[in-house]
Amino acid sequence: MSDELVQIETPFAFNEENQREFDELIGRYPIKEAAMLPTLHLAQKQAGYITPAVMKYVAEQLEVTVMKVKDVVTFYPMFFEEPVGEYVIRICHTLPCALRDCKVVLEHLKTKLNTDVASETNLAKGTTVDGKFTLMKVECLASCDVAPVIMVNDDLYKNLTPEKVDEILAKLTS
Amino acid sequence: MVEERRILYEHLDVPDINTFDVFRQYDGYARFEKAIAEYQPDDISKMVMDAGLKGRGGAGFSTGLKWSFVPKDIEPRYLCCNADESEPGTFSNRYVLEKNPHLLIEGILICCYAMGIETTYVYIRGEFTLGKKMLDAAIKEAYENGYLGKDIRGTGLNVDIYSHPGAGAYICGEETGLIESLEGKRGQPRNKPPFPAVEGVFSKPTVVQNVETLCNLPFIVGNGVEWYTKMGPTYADTRSDPPTPDPNTGTKLYCISGDVNEPGVYELELGLTCSELIEVAGGLRGKEVKAVIPGGSSAPILTHYELDTRLDFTSLTLAKSMLGSGGIIVMNETRNIVDCLLNIMKFYAHESCGQCTPCRWGTPWVRDIVQRIADGNGRKDTITRPKFGVAENGRWGDTGETEEIYEDLDLLESVANNIANVDTMTWNTICVFGIAVSWPAVSYLRKFRPEFEATIREGKLVTLPIAEATVPPEENYAYQQRFVPKEFADLEQPSEE
Ligand SMILES: Cc1cc2nc3c(=O)[nH]c(=O)nc-3n(C[C@H](O)[C@H](O)[C@H](O)COP(=O)(O)O)c2cc1C
Ligand code: SF4
Ligand code: FES
C-alpha cells in the first residue's frame, strides 16, 4: 500500500479510553503481534470499519508491517474494509436454522429493509440507502436450540418469526 | 425414560451464579482448594487419567494422555481454552460462559495447578460478546478475591487468565489454527507434528482444551475418580491381550437441534441411544426420523436403521461416525438429504482456510456438484453399461444386466475422497477439516443414494419416503464395520453394580 493512498484517509488514532484498553491488552502477551485481533476489534469499534489509516496505525502500534495487518483483516469475516450500517444484522443460515425456516425470516428482512444480502466483498450490496442497516448471512451462531436467530450488532434475537422481526426493526428505527 | 444427570449444568439456572459470592455458596472454588490442599500436581494428572476423561471439543482424545505429552522442563507452558464453538449444531459452551463462568475458571485453575501453567488464554469466538463480557467480569472478581494473580491463597501458585476474541472464522476452532490466530496471524492450521503439547503457542508447550472438558475437572477432583467412573460405560477393547479398558465415562452436554419438540442442551450420562435422546428432547417433531447427525455437521450421518446406536465415543466410532462435539441434528421425513448436504457443503466451502489445494479447490467443487444436482441439472450418463458382478456361472464378469451411470454421483464421491479418503482414513491436507468435508459428503451419498439418483433422474429435488430413500445396511459398505466389528468382536460392557 503506497503512502499516498494512506494520506487521503483521515488519520486514525485511539481515543483516550481505547488507548487505555490497548495498553492493558498489550501486556497480556509475550509478543506485541499477538494483540492483533483484540486491537483490530477495538479499532473497528472506534472507526466503524478498518480503513487503510487504521491498518497503518495498528501496524505501528504492534510493530509489524501494514501488509501483515491487511493479511489478517482479509482473513476474518468480522472485520469490515468498507463502511457498514449503524446496525449490522447477521442472520444464521446453517442447517439447524435452515430446518427451522430461517429462509422465511431472511426473505422478510430483505423486503422490510428493501435491500439485498451483503457479500464479503461487497458490503454495500446489503446496506440500506439510509446507511442504517447492513444485512449479511453468517454461519452457525451456536444458538441452534433457539433457531432461527439473528444478531443485531452485539445482541442475539431468538426463535424468530416475521412478526418478531417487525417488532425488532420497529424498536431500532424509532 | 432416561433421566437427565446434571453435573456441569446443575447450578446453571441459579440466579446470579455468575457472581463470585453465589458461586461460592454452591461449592465454588472448594474443589480447587481441595486440589491444592490434598493433592500434588501429579496426583491430579493421574486422577484425570484414571477417570478416563476424553476431550469434549471434537477429537475425543484422552485428556490425561494429552497432559502426559507435555514436557515438564520447558518454561513457560500455556493453556488455551477452546471456546470457539463454531461447529454447526453445537451450543453448550455458550451457556457455561454466559451463565456460569466461574466454573470454567475453577477448571482452568485445577488444570494450571496440575500442569504447572501460569498463563491461560481463553479463545472465545468473536460473536460471543455476552459470553466474553460475563467471563471477563468473572475473571475480574476472581482476581479481586485472590483466586487469580500472584501467590493464590498463599500457596505460591501464580495463574493469569486472559480472554481473547476470535473474529468469525470456523477454522480457528482447530487447535493449531487457534494457536496461529492467538499469535495474531491468519488462523491457518499447522502441520503436526510437532503437536501443540510439545510446541504450541509462542513455540512453547501448550495444552488446548475445550470448555466442557475443563469444566469436568472440578467434579473429578471434588467427588473422586470412583464416583466419576460410575457414570457412563467402560468397554473392554479386545484388540489387545489382555483387553484394555476403554472408558466413556462422565456426562456429556448433548446439544440437540432440528426436528425435535424441545431442542436444547441436555446433560446426560454418556452411552444412551439416539432414540432415547430424541425422547428426552420432547420427541420428534414430525412422523418419523429420517436421519440424525450425531456429532456436529462434520460427523457422518446415521439412518433410521441406526437409531439404537449409543451416543458415546466408542460406539459411534464403531458405527463409522463420531461423537465429535456432541451436536445432534435430527431430520424428519419431510427433509431432503440432497438439500441438507448442500447447506453443509456451502458452510465448508465458505470456511476452508485455503492453505491446501485439495481442500481449497475440492470443497467448492463438491459444493458445486451438489448445487448442480439440487438445481436439477445433475449429470446422468444416458448410455447404460453392463453391470459387473458374480454372473450366473459363479464367476466374476458381465451379469447380463445393465445399469445407469450417475456421473455426478461418482464424481462427487471421487472428489470428496480425494480431499480425504473416508475408507482408508488418510487425508491429503494439513488439518482434519478435509475429513470433516468428505465424511458428510460420502456418507450422505452412500446412505441416501436413491434420493440423489431420483433427484438427478427427475431433474428436480425429490424427497422419497424414508424406506425408499435409505440404503439398507446390508447393501451398503459404509456400514460394514458396524456389522463386522472384527477388532472389537467381543466388545462388552462390564457388569454394572
Ligand atoms: C475444523 C475443526 C474445528 C474445530 N472446532 C472446535 C471448536 O469449535 N471447539 C472445540 O472445542 N474444538 C474444536 N475442534 C477440536 C480441536 O482441534 C481440539 O481437538 C480440541 O479443542 C481439544 O480439546 P479437548 O481435547 O478438550 O476436546 C475443531 C477441530 C477441527 C478439525
Ligand atoms: S484442510 Fe482446509 S482448513 Fe485445513 S489447513 Fe488445509 S485448507 Fe485449511
Ligand atoms: S445453525 Fe443457526 S445458530 Fe446454529
mmCIF file of N, CA and C in Angstrom, chain A residues 45-120:
data_model
loop_
_atom_site.group_PDB
_atom_site.id
_atom_site.type_symbol
_atom_site.label_atom_id
_atom_site.label_comp_id
_atom_site.label_asym_id
_atom_site.label_seq_id
_atom_site.Cartn_x
_atom_site.Cartn_y
_atom_site.Cartn_z
ATOM 1 N N LYS A 45 -14.323 -0.787 16.407
ATOM 2 C CA LYS A 45 -15.385 -0.216 17.235
ATOM 3 C C LYS A 45 -15.335 1.313 17.157
ATOM 4 N N GLN A 46 -14.115 1.839 17.158
ATOM 5 C CA GLN A 46 -13.973 3.295 17.129
ATOM 6 C C GLN A 46 -14.199 3.876 15.733
ATOM 7 N N ALA A 47 -13.623 3.231 14.710
ATOM 8 C CA ALA A 47 -13.646 3.827 13.368
ATOM 9 C C ALA A 47 -14.829 3.371 12.518
ATOM 10 N N GLY A 48 -15.534 2.327 12.954
ATOM 11 C CA GLY A 48 -16.658 1.827 12.169
ATOM 12 C C GLY A 48 -16.249 0.727 11.212
ATOM 13 N N TYR A 49 -15.133 0.903 10.561
ATOM 14 C CA TYR A 49 -14.574 -0.152 9.721
ATOM 15 C C TYR A 49 -13.071 0.062 9.602
ATOM 16 N N ILE A 50 -12.406 -0.947 9.032
ATOM 17 C CA ILE A 50 -10.943 -0.908 9.010
ATOM 18 C C ILE A 50 -10.478 -0.184 7.752
ATOM 19 N N THR A 51 -10.111 1.073 7.895
ATOM 20 C CA THR A 51 -9.610 1.856 6.765
ATOM 21 C C THR A 51 -8.104 1.614 6.633
ATOM 22 N N PRO A 52 -7.530 1.993 5.490
ATOM 23 C CA PRO A 52 -6.070 1.884 5.370
ATOM 24 C C PRO A 52 -5.355 2.626 6.500
ATOM 25 N N ALA A 53 -5.913 3.761 6.921
ATOM 26 C CA ALA A 53 -5.282 4.511 8.008
ATOM 27 C C ALA A 53 -5.284 3.707 9.303
ATOM 28 N N VAL A 54 -6.386 2.971 9.526
ATOM 29 C CA VAL A 54 -6.448 2.137 10.728
ATOM 30 C C VAL A 54 -5.376 1.054 10.671
ATOM 31 N N MET A 55 -5.264 0.443 9.499
ATOM 32 C CA MET A 55 -4.267 -0.623 9.357
ATOM 33 C C MET A 55 -2.870 -0.093 9.619
ATOM 34 N N LYS A 56 -2.604 1.107 9.091
ATOM 35 C CA LYS A 56 -1.288 1.695 9.262
ATOM 36 C C LYS A 56 -1.030 1.949 10.751
ATOM 37 N N TYR A 57 -2.050 2.486 11.414
ATOM 38 C CA TYR A 57 -1.903 2.799 12.835
ATOM 39 C C TYR A 57 -1.672 1.527 13.651
ATOM 40 N N VAL A 58 -2.497 0.514 13.384
ATOM 41 C CA VAL A 58 -2.367 -0.745 14.131
ATOM 42 C C VAL A 58 -0.984 -1.369 13.887
ATOM 43 N N ALA A 59 -0.543 -1.294 12.626
ATOM 44 C CA ALA A 59 0.774 -1.845 12.308
ATOM 45 C C ALA A 59 1.871 -1.152 13.116
ATOM 46 N N GLU A 60 1.743 0.162 13.221
ATOM 47 C CA GLU A 60 2.745 0.903 14.005
ATOM 48 C C GLU A 60 2.704 0.500 15.470
ATOM 49 N N GLN A 61 1.495 0.416 15.996
ATOM 50 C CA GLN A 61 1.353 0.076 17.412
ATOM 51 C C GLN A 61 1.920 -1.305 17.729
ATOM 52 N N LEU A 62 1.695 -2.245 16.811
ATOM 53 C CA LEU A 62 2.105 -3.625 17.089
ATOM 54 C C LEU A 62 3.485 -3.948 16.514
ATOM 55 N N GLU A 63 4.078 -2.954 15.887
ATOM 56 C CA GLU A 63 5.418 -3.109 15.309
ATOM 57 C C GLU A 63 5.486 -4.243 14.297
ATOM 58 N N VAL A 64 4.508 -4.245 13.386
ATOM 59 C CA VAL A 64 4.536 -5.193 12.273
ATOM 60 C C VAL A 64 4.306 -4.394 10.986
ATOM 61 N N THR A 65 4.437 -5.046 9.829
ATOM 62 C CA THR A 65 4.207 -4.333 8.577
ATOM 63 C C THR A 65 2.708 -4.164 8.339
ATOM 64 N N VAL A 66 2.368 -3.154 7.536
ATOM 65 C CA VAL A 66 0.957 -2.925 7.208
ATOM 66 C C VAL A 66 0.392 -4.140 6.480
ATOM 67 N N MET A 67 1.247 -4.748 5.664
ATOM 68 C CA MET A 67 0.808 -5.919 4.899
ATOM 69 C C MET A 67 0.338 -7.033 5.824
ATOM 70 N N LYS A 68 1.031 -7.177 6.938
ATOM 71 C CA LYS A 68 0.687 -8.222 7.892
ATOM 72 C C LYS A 68 -0.710 -7.974 8.480
ATOM 73 N N VAL A 69 -0.998 -6.715 8.751
ATOM 74 C CA VAL A 69 -2.319 -6.373 9.292
ATOM 75 C C VAL A 69 -3.384 -6.646 8.231
ATOM 76 N N LYS A 70 -3.084 -6.234 7.015
ATOM 77 C CA LYS A 70 -4.020 -6.448 5.905
ATOM 78 C C LYS A 70 -4.305 -7.945 5.733
ATOM 79 N N ASP A 71 -3.249 -8.724 5.838
ATOM 80 C CA ASP A 71 -3.328 -10.171 5.735
ATOM 81 C C ASP A 71 -4.358 -10.730 6.722
ATOM 82 N N VAL A 72 -4.300 -10.236 7.935
ATOM 83 C CA VAL A 72 -5.221 -10.699 8.972
ATOM 84 C C VAL A 72 -6.636 -10.189 8.716
ATOM 85 N N VAL A 73 -6.734 -8.906 8.388
ATOM 86 C CA VAL A 73 -8.057 -8.298 8.187
ATOM 87 C C VAL A 73 -8.833 -9.028 7.093
ATOM 88 N N THR A 74 -8.139 -9.414 6.033
ATOM 89 C CA THR A 74 -8.847 -10.062 4.926
ATOM 90 C C THR A 74 -9.255 -11.494 5.263
ATOM 91 N N PHE A 75 -8.628 -12.087 6.271
ATOM 92 C CA PHE A 75 -8.938 -13.487 6.596
ATOM 93 C C PHE A 75 -10.221 -13.623 7.412
ATOM 94 N N TYR A 76 -10.470 -12.677 8.305
ATOM 95 C CA TYR A 76 -11.568 -12.847 9.259
ATOM 96 C C TYR A 76 -12.829 -12.100 8.825
ATOM 97 N N PRO A 77 -13.952 -12.821 8.753
ATOM 98 C CA PRO A 77 -15.189 -12.187 8.273
ATOM 99 C C PRO A 77 -15.701 -11.061 9.157
ATOM 100 N N MET A 78 -15.260 -10.993 10.420
ATOM 101 C CA MET A 78 -15.833 -9.956 11.285
ATOM 102 C C MET A 78 -15.193 -8.586 11.095
ATOM 103 N N PHE A 79 -14.104 -8.536 10.319
ATOM 104 C CA PHE A 79 -13.502 -7.225 10.063
ATOM 105 C C PHE A 79 -13.980 -6.688 8.722
ATOM 106 N N PHE A 80 -14.457 -5.451 8.734
ATOM 107 C CA PHE A 80 -15.008 -4.849 7.525
ATOM 108 C C PHE A 80 -14.011 -3.868 6.927
ATOM 109 N N GLU A 81 -13.839 -3.944 5.617
ATOM 110 C CA GLU A 81 -12.976 -2.974 4.949
ATOM 111 C C GLU A 81 -13.784 -1.902 4.233
ATOM 112 N N GLU A 82 -15.090 -1.968 4.393
ATOM 113 C CA GLU A 82 -15.963 -0.961 3.784
ATOM 114 C C GLU A 82 -16.897 -0.466 4.876
ATOM 115 N N PRO A 83 -17.499 0.702 4.670
ATOM 116 C CA PRO A 83 -18.455 1.175 5.669
ATOM 117 C C PRO A 83 -19.645 0.223 5.777
ATOM 118 N N VAL A 84 -20.175 0.084 6.964
ATOM 119 C CA VAL A 84 -21.387 -0.715 7.154
ATOM 120 C C VAL A 84 -22.433 0.142 7.848
ATOM 121 N N GLY A 85 -23.657 -0.370 7.877
ATOM 122 C CA GLY A 85 -24.737 0.373 8.510
ATOM 123 C C GLY A 85 -24.535 0.498 10.016
ATOM 124 N N GLU A 86 -25.361 1.370 10.600
ATOM 125 C CA GLU A 86 -25.301 1.571 12.049
ATOM 126 C C GLU A 86 -25.601 0.253 12.773
ATOM 127 N N TYR A 87 -26.571 -0.478 12.235
ATOM 128 C CA TYR A 87 -26.883 -1.796 12.782
ATOM 129 C C TYR A 87 -26.499 -2.875 11.773
ATOM 130 N N VAL A 88 -25.646 -3.788 12.199
ATOM 131 C CA VAL A 88 -25.286 -4.906 11.333
ATOM 132 C C VAL A 88 -26.149 -6.096 11.736
ATOM 133 N N ILE A 89 -26.967 -6.547 10.804
ATOM 134 C CA ILE A 89 -27.851 -7.682 11.088
ATOM 135 C C ILE A 89 -27.241 -8.940 10.501
ATOM 136 N N ARG A 90 -26.882 -9.870 11.362
ATOM 137 C CA ARG A 90 -26.309 -11.135 10.900
ATOM 138 C C ARG A 90 -27.382 -12.208 11.035
ATOM 139 N N ILE A 91 -27.708 -12.826 9.928
ATOM 140 C CA ILE A 91 -28.689 -13.905 10.002
ATOM 141 C C ILE A 91 -28.013 -15.240 9.737
ATOM 142 N N CYS A 92 -28.269 -16.193 10.634
ATOM 143 C CA CYS A 92 -27.655 -17.510 10.503
ATOM 144 C C CYS A 92 -28.442 -18.341 9.497
ATOM 145 N N HIS A 93 -27.720 -19.039 8.621
ATOM 146 C CA HIS A 93 -28.439 -19.855 7.626
ATOM 147 C C HIS A 93 -27.873 -21.272 7.530
ATOM 148 N N THR A 94 -27.213 -21.722 8.597
ATOM 149 C CA THR A 94 -26.670 -23.082 8.586
ATOM 150 C C THR A 94 -27.774 -24.094 8.905
ATOM 151 N N LEU A 95 -27.475 -25.369 8.730
ATOM 152 C CA LEU A 95 -28.507 -26.413 8.732
ATOM 153 C C LEU A 95 -29.556 -26.332 9.853
ATOM 154 N N PRO A 96 -29.173 -26.326 11.147
ATOM 155 C CA PRO A 96 -30.239 -26.293 12.159
ATOM 156 C C PRO A 96 -31.175 -25.100 12.014
ATOM 157 N N CYS A 97 -30.660 -23.950 11.640
ATOM 158 C CA CYS A 97 -31.537 -22.799 11.413
ATOM 159 C C CYS A 97 -32.360 -22.998 10.143
ATOM 160 N N ALA A 98 -31.754 -23.611 9.129
ATOM 161 C CA ALA A 98 -32.478 -23.866 7.887
ATOM 162 C C ALA A 98 -33.647 -24.813 8.143
ATOM 163 N N LEU A 99 -33.451 -25.795 9.054
ATOM 164 C CA LEU A 99 -34.528 -26.723 9.382
ATOM 165 C C LEU A 99 -35.664 -26.004 10.105
ATOM 166 N N ARG A 100 -35.362 -24.841 10.661
ATOM 167 C CA ARG A 100 -36.388 -24.060 11.360
ATOM 168 C C ARG A 100 -36.797 -22.828 10.554
ATOM 169 N N ASP A 101 -36.696 -22.922 9.243
ATOM 170 C CA ASP A 101 -37.238 -21.890 8.352
ATOM 171 C C ASP A 101 -36.579 -20.526 8.455
ATOM 172 N N CYS A 102 -35.272 -20.495 8.499
ATOM 173 C CA CYS A 102 -34.617 -19.180 8.521
ATOM 174 C C CYS A 102 -34.837 -18.442 7.212
ATOM 175 N N LYS A 103 -35.147 -19.187 6.159
ATOM 176 C CA LYS A 103 -35.360 -18.562 4.852
ATOM 177 C C LYS A 103 -36.505 -17.555 4.897
ATOM 178 N N VAL A 104 -37.570 -17.934 5.608
ATOM 179 C CA VAL A 104 -38.725 -17.038 5.719
ATOM 180 C C VAL A 104 -38.302 -15.726 6.375
ATOM 181 N N VAL A 105 -37.513 -15.853 7.437
ATOM 182 C CA VAL A 105 -37.048 -14.663 8.152
ATOM 183 C C VAL A 105 -36.160 -13.818 7.246
ATOM 184 N N LEU A 106 -35.292 -14.491 6.508
ATOM 185 C CA LEU A 106 -34.379 -13.769 5.610
ATOM 186 C C LEU A 106 -35.159 -12.998 4.548
ATOM 187 N N GLU A 107 -36.120 -13.682 3.928
ATOM 188 C CA GLU A 107 -36.907 -13.009 2.884
ATOM 189 C C GLU A 107 -37.659 -11.821 3.464
ATOM 190 N N HIS A 108 -38.183 -12.019 4.669
ATOM 191 C CA HIS A 108 -38.922 -10.935 5.310
ATOM 192 C C HIS A 108 -38.013 -9.736 5.570
ATOM 193 N N LEU A 109 -36.813 -10.017 6.060
ATOM 194 C CA LEU A 109 -35.858 -8.937 6.313
ATOM 195 C C LEU A 109 -35.516 -8.200 5.023
ATOM 196 N N LYS A 110 -35.343 -8.976 3.953
ATOM 197 C CA LYS A 110 -34.981 -8.357 2.678
ATOM 198 C C LYS A 110 -36.070 -7.409 2.193
ATOM 199 N N THR A 111 -37.322 -7.848 2.290
ATOM 200 C CA THR A 111 -38.414 -6.968 1.835
ATOM 201 C C THR A 111 -38.555 -5.772 2.768
ATOM 202 N N LYS A 112 -38.519 -6.011 4.065
ATOM 203 C CA LYS A 112 -38.710 -4.913 5.011
ATOM 204 C C LYS A 112 -37.633 -3.846 4.851
ATOM 205 N N LEU A 113 -36.386 -4.312 4.709
ATOM 206 C CA LEU A 113 -35.283 -3.356 4.614
ATOM 207 C C LEU A 113 -35.076 -2.879 3.187
ATOM 208 N N ASN A 114 -35.735 -3.556 2.269
ATOM 209 C CA ASN A 114 -35.581 -3.242 0.858
ATOM 210 C C ASN A 114 -34.107 -3.267 0.445
ATOM 211 N N THR A 115 -33.453 -4.352 0.766
ATOM 212 C CA THR A 115 -32.052 -4.480 0.407
ATOM 213 C C THR A 115 -31.728 -5.937 0.101
ATOM 214 N N ASP A 116 -30.584 -6.120 -0.544
ATOM 215 C CA ASP A 116 -30.109 -7.464 -0.830
ATOM 216 C C ASP A 116 -29.250 -7.931 0.353
ATOM 217 N N VAL A 117 -28.650 -9.106 0.218
ATOM 218 C CA VAL A 117 -27.753 -9.582 1.262
ATOM 219 C C VAL A 117 -26.323 -9.193 0.887
ATOM 220 N N ALA A 118 -25.572 -8.698 1.868
ATOM 221 C CA ALA A 118 -24.195 -8.295 1.598
ATOM 222 C C ALA A 118 -23.350 -9.523 1.303
ATOM 223 N N SER A 119 -22.351 -9.340 0.451
ATOM 224 C CA SER A 119 -21.381 -10.409 0.297
ATOM 225 C C SER A 119 -20.087 -9.897 0.908
ATOM 226 N N GLU A 120 -19.148 -10.827 1.166
ATOM 227 C CA GLU A 120 -17.952 -10.401 1.884
ATOM 228 C C GLU A 120 -17.155 -9.344 1.127
#
